[in-house]
Amino acid sequence: MDGEIRGTQSGSMETFENLVRAEFAPKHTYLNTASNGLLPARTVTAVQQAVRMRAEGTPLGPLYEEVEAARASFARLAGVPAERVATGASVAEYGGLIAASLPAGAEVLTVEGDFASLVNPFHVRGDLKVRAVPLERLAESVRPGTALVAVSTVQSADGRLADLPAVREAARAHGARTYVDASQSAGWLPMDGDADDFLAAVGFKWLLGPHGAAFFIAPQDFGGLSPLLSGWAAGEVPWDSCYGPVEELAHSARRFDISPSLFTYAGLRASLELLEEIGVDVVHAHDLALADRFRVGLAKLGHEPVAAPGSAIVSVPGLGHRQGELSRAGIEVSDRAGNLRAAFHLYNTPADVDRLLDVLSA
């Protein structure tokens, strides 16, 4: 880390560098966080300790406490009370809850090519009008009768950012709600969990957690959602809700919880702790500096990436076929729809960017 973090004090940079050095030691040039984030050392330790508890027959009460700690940590990152955050396993479950709450014939406005976990629950409902438009036309496409606008903060395929302020303004003007999937932004792009009606995000990408965890922010009044997936964990007193119908659902968004993946949340709690220690603003500045460095290097090589200013994801048309070659050279990126997709996060360095550019120039 050699000063690519802009706008931070030297003390913050030193803290960042020391924490990253202590937590990450990738064996390859890893530029694929948009697929899976690397696990910090503290997260690996937390998962191992959780597994050991299960193997040894140790009471698992502390692991349920880790779920609540992870919930609270994500709430702080999103700027909302923990009571508004539900825990689950996939963004698709929350889309299913929202889809089930809509009346037959309601229009859901989406983006062409957005991630399946976000849009598919509205399609399989069968009696909703799902309309997809280009990302840049999303706000202007909200119209009378639109019930919901569902969009990813950052497009998985190419890193383009949605103009969320414009989308929210258009939605309010037409009485529509907004549902945001922050899976490709939570962890590097500051969140405003109060700005949309619903927000969901997985934990295994930029939040640096293991697979099998997701968060959902619901309105204070639950937004008309029914807890269709609720079991014992959704009870106001979970351990008193194990048998028969749950007599009292949680008074908070925990009513939308499913039974938690304890090992996963133990690890994710540690990952979120690291992000809080560093600060998402610092991560944001670092990631964008690296992405901009890559864009400048691409221009020198005669390549033009997909226009996505302000994104930590850089997608280059026509170079996706080189993903295998790059992997054999020890550089991990993605091939998405023929585009080479590189994603820059806190454990990456300017040397990583330069190595990718060197191989691409060969």
XYZ file of N, CA, C and O in Angstrom, residues 122 145 150 216 230:
20
model
N -39.390 -12.189 -8.796
C -40.549 -11.476 -9.333
C -41.079 -12.159 -10.598
O -42.270 -12.115 -10.879
N -48.418 3.525 -11.761
C -48.704 2.100 -11.752
C -47.504 1.242 -11.420
O -47.661 0.050 -11.117
N -36.677 -2.472 -8.513
C -35.680 -3.366 -7.932
C -34.397 -3.251 -8.739
O -34.404 -3.478 -9.956
N -30.853 -8.268 5.433
C -32.000 -7.600 4.827
C -32.441 -6.480 5.750
O -32.619 -6.680 6.957
N -40.643 -18.023 8.148
C -40.368 -17.993 9.584
C -40.480 -19.377 10.218
O -41.382 -20.160 9.905
